[in-house]
């Protein structure tokens, strides 16, 4: 399935037809009255518009999470579903209540497997935190219980689910999503025959309770970076390359990273098939994979809910060879960036040319910049990006010697200090004896910070083990940058003598 755009937003009444269609598909069996009527949705939006969240794929509503705010005593009592929705009049909703109660959540079956349901739950959690509510509570169906009801009581069934002896599509997912079981509810949802009219009351506790509330989709103050220090190894085909890349994306996504960053030209092992050709011919053959790689990484960004910086790869446009990469965002969109400064080696052996666009990128974690390797040795680029609001600079690189690595590392650390930003670098390690002009690599991923009291004394937030395949997971605090700009021991960006010198883009 080709997906171009994924959006998480609040439900609007104009979405009703698509909402109904998706509900009919999601609840085609096992539930009476499988969709909300338009007047009920209109009423729900009137009482609590912020609590109604939808997932939109290519401008079509494919899932939703509907909620109310209720009193904790009611939510934790031995209640029925209609005690909450009150014949779809939603009288239990109390803006002064203290828990978020989930009254429905679903994903169209054609879009399952993309972890869109997890996005809806994460949005609910974020809303709960921002509204300063104690917890999220809802009653989950146990749709597989009818297959085991003759053998187990509901409590025994839940015990089997907890120990993973039985898989329940609802409860297993919730437990894995940090919800805990509070109690069994009898006769909760009338007509739920698959669950034998039982439900399980589940709760997620808001550990941030009592903090100042902010509305949904607020910019993150702490961003988690996942850097992939990639081992060069022989690969038999493109699918083997994708398997290795997805392994690392899965790993850093599992740690809830906001970004997964790959090195420069980490696709080079695929060039082994063309080793009988000249270097220039071989890398042009490799460039034929670039469009396919970009599309797969865009799919992985959606599937794993993570922004992916694809390092770099060769790209042929109008018979001109560039060194490019892609920012594949978790909303399904992607943007290309091009290496601007080409090394003498790239020009001599491959005939590469530099790009001509200096740009920053807006993400759900703030504004970022991306430079490829040699570009970081030119301070003008980072300063222009910084003037445009960049807070994190990513530098995928490929260096064959420690001398080359030292240039990249030292310049990256200087860019962090000069521009009062974070700089994350990651490269390849190992060797490729069967690929001409790509035989050895030296690398050590790291994240650099400005140098002031709020940051590490040496300006190094974290660094990987040199020349070892691994990931580096690092949290960076964006609010610390704001304080540095205004209250730092020195204020480099503010104290520039713009009366004596200026820097500007020519294109």
PDB file of C-alpha atoms in Angstrom, residues 4-270:
ATOM      1  CA  UNK A   4       1.761   9.657   1.005  1.00  0.00           C
ATOM      2  CA  UNK A   5       0.498  11.444   4.116  1.00  0.00           C
ATOM      3  CA  UNK A   6      -0.502  10.528   7.680  1.00  0.00           C
ATOM      4  CA  UNK A   7      -2.108  13.168   9.880  1.00  0.00           C
ATOM      5  CA  UNK A   8      -3.235  13.111  13.509  1.00  0.00           C
ATOM      6  CA  UNK A   9      -5.811  15.802  14.332  1.00  0.00           C
ATOM      7  CA  UNK A  10      -9.104  16.519  16.064  1.00  0.00           C
ATOM      8  CA  UNK A  11     -12.338  15.175  14.612  1.00  0.00           C
ATOM      9  CA  UNK A  12     -14.633  17.546  12.703  1.00  0.00           C
ATOM     10  CA  UNK A  13     -18.285  17.021  11.818  1.00  0.00           C
ATOM     11  CA  UNK A  14     -17.332  17.143   8.134  1.00  0.00           C
ATOM     12  CA  UNK A  15     -15.446  13.874   8.694  1.00  0.00           C
ATOM     13  CA  UNK A  16     -18.624  11.977   9.545  1.00  0.00           C
ATOM     14  CA  UNK A  17     -19.138   9.965   6.329  1.00  0.00           C
ATOM     15  CA  UNK A  18     -15.522   8.716   6.353  1.00  0.00           C
ATOM     16  CA  UNK A  19     -15.751   8.058  10.102  1.00  0.00           C
ATOM     17  CA  UNK A  20     -18.895   5.980   9.642  1.00  0.00           C
ATOM     18  CA  UNK A  21     -17.413   4.001   6.756  1.00  0.00           C
ATOM     19  CA  UNK A  22     -14.307   3.138   8.760  1.00  0.00           C
ATOM     20  CA  UNK A  23     -16.394   2.124  11.786  1.00  0.00           C
ATOM     21  CA  UNK A  24     -18.558  -0.159   9.667  1.00  0.00           C
ATOM     22  CA  UNK A  25     -15.436  -1.910   8.401  1.00  0.00           C
ATOM     23  CA  UNK A  26     -13.837  -2.078  11.835  1.00  0.00           C
ATOM     24  CA  UNK A  27     -16.933  -3.434  13.613  1.00  0.00           C
ATOM     25  CA  UNK A  28     -18.542  -5.504  10.868  1.00  0.00           C
ATOM     26  CA  UNK A  29     -18.943  -8.455  13.228  1.00  0.00           C
ATOM     27  CA  UNK A  30     -19.650  -8.958  16.938  1.00  0.00           C
ATOM     28  CA  UNK A  31     -21.058  -5.543  17.888  1.00  0.00           C
ATOM     29  CA  UNK A  32     -24.604  -4.244  17.693  1.00  0.00           C
ATOM     30  CA  UNK A  33     -25.057  -0.688  16.370  1.00  0.00           C
ATOM     31  CA  UNK A  34     -21.498  -0.605  14.998  1.00  0.00           C
ATOM     32  CA  UNK A  35     -21.352   3.109  14.263  1.00  0.00           C
ATOM     33  CA  UNK A  36     -22.168   6.455  15.862  1.00  0.00           C
ATOM     34  CA  UNK A  37     -24.996   8.448  14.321  1.00  0.00           C
ATOM     35  CA  UNK A  38     -24.197  11.890  12.974  1.00  0.00           C
ATOM     36  CA  UNK A  39     -26.232  13.677  15.622  1.00  0.00           C
ATOM     37  CA  UNK A  40     -24.378  11.771  18.352  1.00  0.00           C
ATOM     38  CA  UNK A  41     -21.018  12.832  16.913  1.00  0.00           C
ATOM     39  CA  UNK A  42     -22.244  16.413  16.678  1.00  0.00           C
ATOM     40  CA  UNK A  43     -23.243  16.285  20.350  1.00  0.00           C
ATOM     41  CA  UNK A  44     -19.907  14.749  21.324  1.00  0.00           C
ATOM     42  CA  UNK A  45     -18.006  17.496  19.517  1.00  0.00           C
ATOM     43  CA  UNK A  46     -20.079  20.102  21.288  1.00  0.00           C
ATOM     44  CA  UNK A  47     -19.320  18.824  24.795  1.00  0.00           C
ATOM     45  CA  UNK A  48     -15.630  17.912  24.349  1.00  0.00           C
ATOM     46  CA  UNK A  49     -14.075  18.663  20.918  1.00  0.00           C
ATOM     47  CA  UNK A  50     -10.472  18.306  22.163  1.00  0.00           C
ATOM     48  CA  UNK A  51     -11.047  14.698  23.176  1.00  0.00           C
ATOM     49  CA  UNK A  52     -12.059  13.434  19.740  1.00  0.00           C
ATOM     50  CA  UNK A  53      -8.976  12.470  17.714  1.00  0.00           C
ATOM     51  CA  UNK A  54      -8.714  10.950  14.243  1.00  0.00           C
ATOM     52  CA  UNK A  55      -6.010   9.415  12.081  1.00  0.00           C
ATOM     53  CA  UNK A  56      -6.204  10.642   8.481  1.00  0.00           C
ATOM     54  CA  UNK A  57      -4.322   8.780   5.730  1.00  0.00           C
ATOM     55  CA  UNK A  58      -4.146  10.496   2.353  1.00  0.00           C
ATOM     56  CA  UNK A  59      -7.061  12.758   3.381  1.00  0.00           C
ATOM     57  CA  UNK A  60      -9.314   9.850   4.462  1.00  0.00           C
ATOM     58  CA  UNK A  61     -10.298   9.206   8.091  1.00  0.00           C
ATOM     59  CA  UNK A  62      -9.211   5.627   8.851  1.00  0.00           C
ATOM     60  CA  UNK A  63      -9.379   5.577  12.650  1.00  0.00           C
ATOM     61  CA  UNK A  64     -10.488   7.486  15.709  1.00  0.00           C
ATOM     62  CA  UNK A  65     -10.216   7.687  19.488  1.00  0.00           C
ATOM     63  CA  UNK A  66     -13.231   9.206  21.255  1.00  0.00           C
ATOM     64  CA  UNK A  67     -13.112  10.320  24.892  1.00  0.00           C
ATOM     65  CA  UNK A  68     -14.869  12.145  27.725  1.00  0.00           C
ATOM     66  CA  UNK A  69     -13.711  13.652  30.999  1.00  0.00           C
ATOM     67  CA  UNK A  70     -15.438  12.048  33.980  1.00  0.00           C
ATOM     68  CA  UNK A  71     -15.093  11.833  37.736  1.00  0.00           C
ATOM     69  CA  UNK A  72     -12.629   9.222  38.935  1.00  0.00           C
ATOM     70  CA  UNK A  73     -15.179   7.704  41.337  1.00  0.00           C
ATOM     71  CA  UNK A  74     -17.565   6.952  38.482  1.00  0.00           C
ATOM     72  CA  UNK A  75     -14.811   5.602  36.235  1.00  0.00           C
ATOM     73  CA  UNK A  76     -13.553   3.195  38.895  1.00  0.00           C
ATOM     74  CA  UNK A  77     -16.997   2.062  40.037  1.00  0.00           C
ATOM     75  CA  UNK A  78     -18.791  -1.091  38.913  1.00  0.00           C
ATOM     76  CA  UNK A  79     -20.481   0.662  36.015  1.00  0.00           C
ATOM     77  CA  UNK A  80     -21.861  -0.075  32.568  1.00  0.00           C
ATOM     78  CA  UNK A  81     -20.990   1.539  29.253  1.00  0.00           C
ATOM     79  CA  UNK A  82     -24.278   3.410  29.169  1.00  0.00           C
ATOM     80  CA  UNK A  83     -23.505   4.964  32.564  1.00  0.00           C
ATOM     81  CA  UNK A  84     -20.751   6.852  30.723  1.00  0.00           C
ATOM     82  CA  UNK A  85     -22.361   7.644  27.366  1.00  0.00           C
ATOM     83  CA  UNK A  86     -25.912   7.980  28.823  1.00  0.00           C
ATOM     84  CA  UNK A  87     -27.804   7.041  25.653  1.00  0.00           C
ATOM     85  CA  UNK A  88     -25.317   9.091  23.609  1.00  0.00           C
ATOM     86  CA  UNK A  89     -26.211  12.267  25.495  1.00  0.00           C
ATOM     87  CA  UNK A  90     -22.817  12.194  27.263  1.00  0.00           C
ATOM     88  CA  UNK A  91     -24.192  13.550  30.538  1.00  0.00           C
ATOM     89  CA  UNK A  92     -21.334  11.947  32.467  1.00  0.00           C
ATOM     90  CA  UNK A  93     -18.888  14.356  30.844  1.00  0.00           C
ATOM     91  CA  UNK A  94     -17.566  16.774  33.447  1.00  0.00           C
ATOM     92  CA  UNK A  95     -15.023  19.427  32.402  1.00  0.00           C
ATOM     93  CA  UNK A  96     -13.964  19.560  36.051  1.00  0.00           C
ATOM     94  CA  UNK A  97     -13.467  15.788  36.221  1.00  0.00           C
ATOM     95  CA  UNK A  98     -10.116  14.171  36.862  1.00  0.00           C
ATOM     96  CA  UNK A  99      -9.801  11.237  34.414  1.00  0.00           C
ATOM     97  CA  UNK A 100      -9.979  10.825  30.660  1.00  0.00           C
ATOM     98  CA  UNK A 101     -12.436   8.044  29.797  1.00  0.00           C
ATOM     99  CA  UNK A 102     -12.120   6.300  26.428  1.00  0.00           C
ATOM    100  CA  UNK A 103     -15.517   5.541  24.899  1.00  0.00           C
ATOM    101  CA  UNK A 104     -14.329   4.215  21.546  1.00  0.00           C
ATOM    102  CA  UNK A 105     -11.212   3.547  19.489  1.00  0.00           C
ATOM    103  CA  UNK A 106     -10.859   1.797  16.150  1.00  0.00           C
ATOM    104  CA  UNK A 107      -8.749   1.466  12.984  1.00  0.00           C
ATOM    105  CA  UNK A 108     -10.041   0.534   9.540  1.00  0.00           C
ATOM    106  CA  UNK A 109      -8.890  -3.091   8.915  1.00  0.00           C
ATOM    107  CA  UNK A 110      -7.104  -2.113   5.681  1.00  0.00           C
ATOM    108  CA  UNK A 111      -4.781   0.106   7.706  1.00  0.00           C
ATOM    109  CA  UNK A 112      -3.967  -2.212  10.564  1.00  0.00           C
ATOM    110  CA  UNK A 113      -0.360  -3.307  10.974  1.00  0.00           C
ATOM    111  CA  UNK A 114       0.908   0.271  10.557  1.00  0.00           C
ATOM    112  CA  UNK A 115       0.783   0.966  14.310  1.00  0.00           C
ATOM    113  CA  UNK A 116      -1.754   3.736  13.784  1.00  0.00           C
ATOM    114  CA  UNK A 117      -3.672   2.570  16.853  1.00  0.00           C
ATOM    115  CA  UNK A 118      -0.580   3.195  18.934  1.00  0.00           C
ATOM    116  CA  UNK A 119      -0.501   6.760  17.631  1.00  0.00           C
ATOM    117  CA  UNK A 120      -4.067   7.276  18.819  1.00  0.00           C
ATOM    118  CA  UNK A 121      -3.206   5.925  22.264  1.00  0.00           C
ATOM    119  CA  UNK A 122      -0.104   8.107  22.414  1.00  0.00           C
ATOM    120  CA  UNK A 123      -2.249  11.115  21.482  1.00  0.00           C
ATOM    121  CA  UNK A 124      -4.670  10.244  24.286  1.00  0.00           C
ATOM    122  CA  UNK A 125      -1.780  10.029  26.732  1.00  0.00           C
ATOM    123  CA  UNK A 126      -0.482  13.378  25.553  1.00  0.00           C
ATOM    124  CA  UNK A 127      -3.939  14.914  25.948  1.00  0.00           C
ATOM    125  CA  UNK A 128      -4.239  13.460  29.452  1.00  0.00           C
ATOM    126  CA  UNK A 129      -0.911  15.023  30.419  1.00  0.00           C
ATOM    127  CA  UNK A 130      -1.724  18.370  28.852  1.00  0.00           C
ATOM    128  CA  UNK A 131      -5.123  18.584  30.551  1.00  0.00           C
ATOM    129  CA  UNK A 132      -3.467  17.626  33.851  1.00  0.00           C
ATOM    130  CA  UNK A 133      -5.745  14.613  34.398  1.00  0.00           C
ATOM    131  CA  UNK A 134      -4.891  11.763  36.764  1.00  0.00           C
ATOM    132  CA  UNK A 135      -5.252   8.887  34.332  1.00  0.00           C
ATOM    133  CA  UNK A 136      -6.873   7.331  31.283  1.00  0.00           C
ATOM    134  CA  UNK A 137      -9.548   4.760  32.069  1.00  0.00           C
ATOM    135  CA  UNK A 138     -11.692   2.640  29.790  1.00  0.00           C
ATOM    136  CA  UNK A 139     -13.244  -0.796  29.660  1.00  0.00           C
ATOM    137  CA  UNK A 140     -11.756  -3.107  27.053  1.00  0.00           C
ATOM    138  CA  UNK A 141     -13.675  -5.893  25.363  1.00  0.00           C
ATOM    139  CA  UNK A 142     -12.316  -9.456  25.497  1.00  0.00           C
ATOM    140  CA  UNK A 143     -13.448 -10.602  22.035  1.00  0.00           C
ATOM    141  CA  UNK A 144     -11.618 -13.931  22.144  1.00  0.00           C
ATOM    142  CA  UNK A 145     -13.150 -15.021  25.424  1.00  0.00           C
ATOM    143  CA  UNK A 146     -16.040 -16.856  23.755  1.00  0.00           C
ATOM    144  CA  UNK A 147     -13.463 -19.312  22.381  1.00  0.00           C
ATOM    145  CA  UNK A 148     -12.337 -20.175  25.922  1.00  0.00           C
ATOM    146  CA  UNK A 149     -15.424 -19.554  28.061  1.00  0.00           C
ATOM    147  CA  UNK A 150     -16.193 -23.257  28.523  1.00  0.00           C
ATOM    148  CA  UNK A 151     -12.682 -23.892  29.786  1.00  0.00           C
ATOM    149  CA  UNK A 152     -11.902 -20.781  31.851  1.00  0.00           C
ATOM    150  CA  UNK A 153     -13.671 -18.226  33.982  1.00  0.00           C
ATOM    151  CA  UNK A 154     -13.094 -14.613  32.929  1.00  0.00           C
ATOM    152  CA  UNK A 155     -10.514 -14.196  35.694  1.00  0.00           C
ATOM    153  CA  UNK A 156      -8.675 -17.374  34.640  1.00  0.00           C
ATOM    154  CA  UNK A 157      -8.781 -16.166  31.046  1.00  0.00           C
ATOM    155  CA  UNK A 158      -7.169 -12.853  32.035  1.00  0.00           C
ATOM    156  CA  UNK A 159      -4.489 -14.671  34.017  1.00  0.00           C
ATOM    157  CA  UNK A 160      -3.664 -16.697  30.892  1.00  0.00           C
ATOM    158  CA  UNK A 161      -3.497 -13.480  28.857  1.00  0.00           C
ATOM    159  CA  UNK A 162      -1.166 -11.879  31.410  1.00  0.00           C
ATOM    160  CA  UNK A 163       1.220 -14.845  31.246  1.00  0.00           C
ATOM    161  CA  UNK A 164       0.954 -14.796  27.414  1.00  0.00           C
ATOM    162  CA  UNK A 165      -0.450 -18.315  27.276  1.00  0.00           C
ATOM    163  CA  UNK A 166      -3.433 -16.818  25.427  1.00  0.00           C
ATOM    164  CA  UNK A 167      -3.367 -13.825  23.096  1.00  0.00           C
ATOM    165  CA  UNK A 168      -6.285 -11.431  23.318  1.00  0.00           C
ATOM    166  CA  UNK A 169      -6.214  -8.754  20.574  1.00  0.00           C
ATOM    167  CA  UNK A 170      -7.514  -6.041  22.915  1.00  0.00           C
ATOM    168  CA  UNK A 171      -6.105  -6.806  26.355  1.00  0.00           C
ATOM    169  CA  UNK A 172      -2.682  -7.981  25.152  1.00  0.00           C
ATOM    170  CA  UNK A 173      -2.266  -4.739  23.224  1.00  0.00           C
ATOM    171  CA  UNK A 174      -3.329  -2.599  26.176  1.00  0.00           C
ATOM    172  CA  UNK A 175      -1.006  -4.313  28.639  1.00  0.00           C
ATOM    173  CA  UNK A 176       1.883  -3.839  26.209  1.00  0.00           C
ATOM    174  CA  UNK A 177       0.844  -0.179  25.946  1.00  0.00           C
ATOM    175  CA  UNK A 178       1.382   0.437  29.701  1.00  0.00           C
ATOM    176  CA  UNK A 179      -2.235   0.002  30.773  1.00  0.00           C
ATOM    177  CA  UNK A 180      -2.880  -2.118  33.859  1.00  0.00           C
ATOM    178  CA  UNK A 181      -5.949  -4.165  34.722  1.00  0.00           C
ATOM    179  CA  UNK A 182      -8.168  -2.760  37.488  1.00  0.00           C
ATOM    180  CA  UNK A 183     -11.124  -5.137  37.567  1.00  0.00           C
ATOM    181  CA  UNK A 184     -13.653  -7.189  35.606  1.00  0.00           C
ATOM    182  CA  UNK A 185     -16.979  -5.617  34.705  1.00  0.00           C
ATOM    183  CA  UNK A 186     -20.064  -7.794  34.189  1.00  0.00           C
ATOM    184  CA  UNK A 187     -22.786  -6.858  31.669  1.00  0.00           C
ATOM    185  CA  UNK A 188     -20.762  -3.823  30.623  1.00  0.00           C
ATOM    186  CA  UNK A 189     -21.718  -3.603  26.951  1.00  0.00           C
ATOM    187  CA  UNK A 190     -25.070  -5.006  25.959  1.00  0.00           C
ATOM    188  CA  UNK A 191     -24.880  -7.282  22.937  1.00  0.00           C
ATOM    189  CA  UNK A 192     -21.136  -7.997  23.119  1.00  0.00           C
ATOM    190  CA  UNK A 193     -21.592 -11.730  22.665  1.00  0.00           C
ATOM    191  CA  UNK A 194     -17.955 -12.466  21.793  1.00  0.00           C
ATOM    192  CA  UNK A 195     -16.916 -11.100  25.181  1.00  0.00           C
ATOM    193  CA  UNK A 196     -19.829 -12.861  26.910  1.00  0.00           C
ATOM    194  CA  UNK A 197     -20.895  -9.388  28.109  1.00  0.00           C
ATOM    195  CA  UNK A 198     -17.700  -9.008  30.152  1.00  0.00           C
ATOM    196  CA  UNK A 199     -15.200  -6.191  29.934  1.00  0.00           C
ATOM    197  CA  UNK A 200     -11.923  -5.359  31.644  1.00  0.00           C
ATOM    198  CA  UNK A 201     -11.432  -2.001  33.297  1.00  0.00           C
ATOM    199  CA  UNK A 202      -7.982  -0.678  32.333  1.00  0.00           C
ATOM    200  CA  UNK A 203      -6.030   2.328  33.532  1.00  0.00           C
ATOM    201  CA  UNK A 204      -2.949   4.287  32.463  1.00  0.00           C
ATOM    202  CA  UNK A 205      -1.568   6.584  35.160  1.00  0.00           C
ATOM    203  CA  UNK A 206      -0.280  10.029  34.263  1.00  0.00           C
ATOM    204  CA  UNK A 207       3.037  10.336  36.096  1.00  0.00           C
ATOM    205  CA  UNK A 208       3.167  14.007  35.081  1.00  0.00           C
ATOM    206  CA  UNK A 209      -0.025  14.810  36.963  1.00  0.00           C
ATOM    207  CA  UNK A 210      -0.007  18.279  38.567  1.00  0.00           C
ATOM    208  CA  UNK A 211       2.269  19.801  35.938  1.00  0.00           C
ATOM    209  CA  UNK A 212       1.019  22.825  34.022  1.00  0.00           C
ATOM    210  CA  UNK A 213      -1.245  21.683  31.203  1.00  0.00           C
ATOM    211  CA  UNK A 214      -0.497  22.430  27.561  1.00  0.00           C
ATOM    212  CA  UNK A 215      -2.758  21.583  24.614  1.00  0.00           C
ATOM    213  CA  UNK A 216      -2.244  18.623  22.240  1.00  0.00           C
ATOM    214  CA  UNK A 217       0.614  18.605  19.711  1.00  0.00           C
ATOM    215  CA  UNK A 218       2.728  20.989  21.764  1.00  0.00           C
ATOM    216  CA  UNK A 219       6.349  21.071  20.679  1.00  0.00           C
ATOM    217  CA  UNK A 220       8.544  18.653  22.609  1.00  0.00           C
ATOM    218  CA  UNK A 221      11.066  20.060  25.028  1.00  0.00           C
ATOM    219  CA  UNK A 222      13.046  16.800  25.213  1.00  0.00           C
ATOM    220  CA  UNK A 223      13.915  15.118  21.907  1.00  0.00           C
ATOM    221  CA  UNK A 224      15.359  11.619  21.737  1.00  0.00           C
ATOM    222  CA  UNK A 225      17.935  10.976  19.018  1.00  0.00           C
ATOM    223  CA  UNK A 226      18.752   7.504  17.696  1.00  0.00           C
ATOM    224  CA  UNK A 227      22.099   7.347  15.878  1.00  0.00           C
ATOM    225  CA  UNK A 228      23.002   4.208  13.956  1.00  0.00           C
ATOM    226  CA  UNK A 229      26.692   3.364  13.663  1.00  0.00           C
ATOM    227  CA  UNK A 230      26.441   1.106  10.617  1.00  0.00           C
ATOM    228  CA  UNK A 231      28.746  -1.847  10.014  1.00  0.00           C
ATOM    229  CA  UNK A 232      29.747  -2.203   6.378  1.00  0.00           C
ATOM    230  CA  UNK A 233      29.223  -5.836   5.407  1.00  0.00           C
ATOM    231  CA  UNK A 234      28.578  -7.784   2.199  1.00  0.00           C
ATOM    232  CA  UNK A 235      24.871  -7.853   1.287  1.00  0.00           C
ATOM    233  CA  UNK A 236      23.418 -10.242  -1.244  1.00  0.00           C
ATOM    234  CA  UNK A 237      20.524  -8.085  -2.406  1.00  0.00           C
ATOM    235  CA  UNK A 238      18.366  -5.055  -1.704  1.00  0.00           C
ATOM    236  CA  UNK A 239      15.971  -6.935   0.583  1.00  0.00           C
ATOM    237  CA  UNK A 240      18.856  -7.993   2.789  1.00  0.00           C
ATOM    238  CA  UNK A 241      19.824  -4.326   3.034  1.00  0.00           C
ATOM    239  CA  UNK A 242      16.252  -3.402   4.011  1.00  0.00           C
ATOM    240  CA  UNK A 243      16.173  -6.160   6.646  1.00  0.00           C
ATOM    241  CA  UNK A 244      19.316  -4.762   8.263  1.00  0.00           C
ATOM    242  CA  UNK A 245      18.048  -1.172   8.129  1.00  0.00           C
ATOM    243  CA  UNK A 246      14.632  -2.117   9.567  1.00  0.00           C
ATOM    244  CA  UNK A 247      16.349  -3.982  12.403  1.00  0.00           C
ATOM    245  CA  UNK A 248      17.986  -0.755  13.559  1.00  0.00           C
ATOM    246  CA  UNK A 249      14.862   1.363  12.991  1.00  0.00           C
ATOM    247  CA  UNK A 250      12.907  -1.106  15.110  1.00  0.00           C
ATOM    248  CA  UNK A 251      15.602  -0.963  17.796  1.00  0.00           C
ATOM    249  CA  UNK A 252      15.751   2.835  18.161  1.00  0.00           C
ATOM    250  CA  UNK A 253      11.962   3.121  17.789  1.00  0.00           C
ATOM    251  CA  UNK A 254      11.601   0.646  20.632  1.00  0.00           C
ATOM    252  CA  UNK A 255      13.390   3.185  22.816  1.00  0.00           C
ATOM    253  CA  UNK A 256      10.828   5.800  21.667  1.00  0.00           C
ATOM    254  CA  UNK A 257      13.390   7.799  19.703  1.00  0.00           C
ATOM    255  CA  UNK A 258      12.107  10.732  17.686  1.00  0.00           C
ATOM    256  CA  UNK A 259      14.820  10.377  15.019  1.00  0.00           C
ATOM    257  CA  UNK A 260      16.697   7.467  13.461  1.00  0.00           C
ATOM    258  CA  UNK A 261      19.831   8.668  11.662  1.00  0.00           C
ATOM    259  CA  UNK A 262      21.887   6.605   9.210  1.00  0.00           C
ATOM    260  CA  UNK A 263      25.413   7.422   7.895  1.00  0.00           C
ATOM    261  CA  UNK A 264      26.579   8.814   4.592  1.00  0.00           C
ATOM    262  CA  UNK A 265      26.645   6.267   1.718  1.00  0.00           C
ATOM    263  CA  UNK A 266      25.695   3.360   3.991  1.00  0.00           C
ATOM    264  CA  UNK A 267      24.166   1.791   0.855  1.00  0.00           C
ATOM    265  CA  UNK A 268      27.688   1.166  -0.496  1.00  0.00           C
ATOM    266  CA  UNK A 269      27.641  -2.644   0.083  1.00  0.00           C
ATOM    267  CA  UNK A 270      25.120  -2.896  -2.771  1.00  0.00           C
TER     268      UNK A 270
END
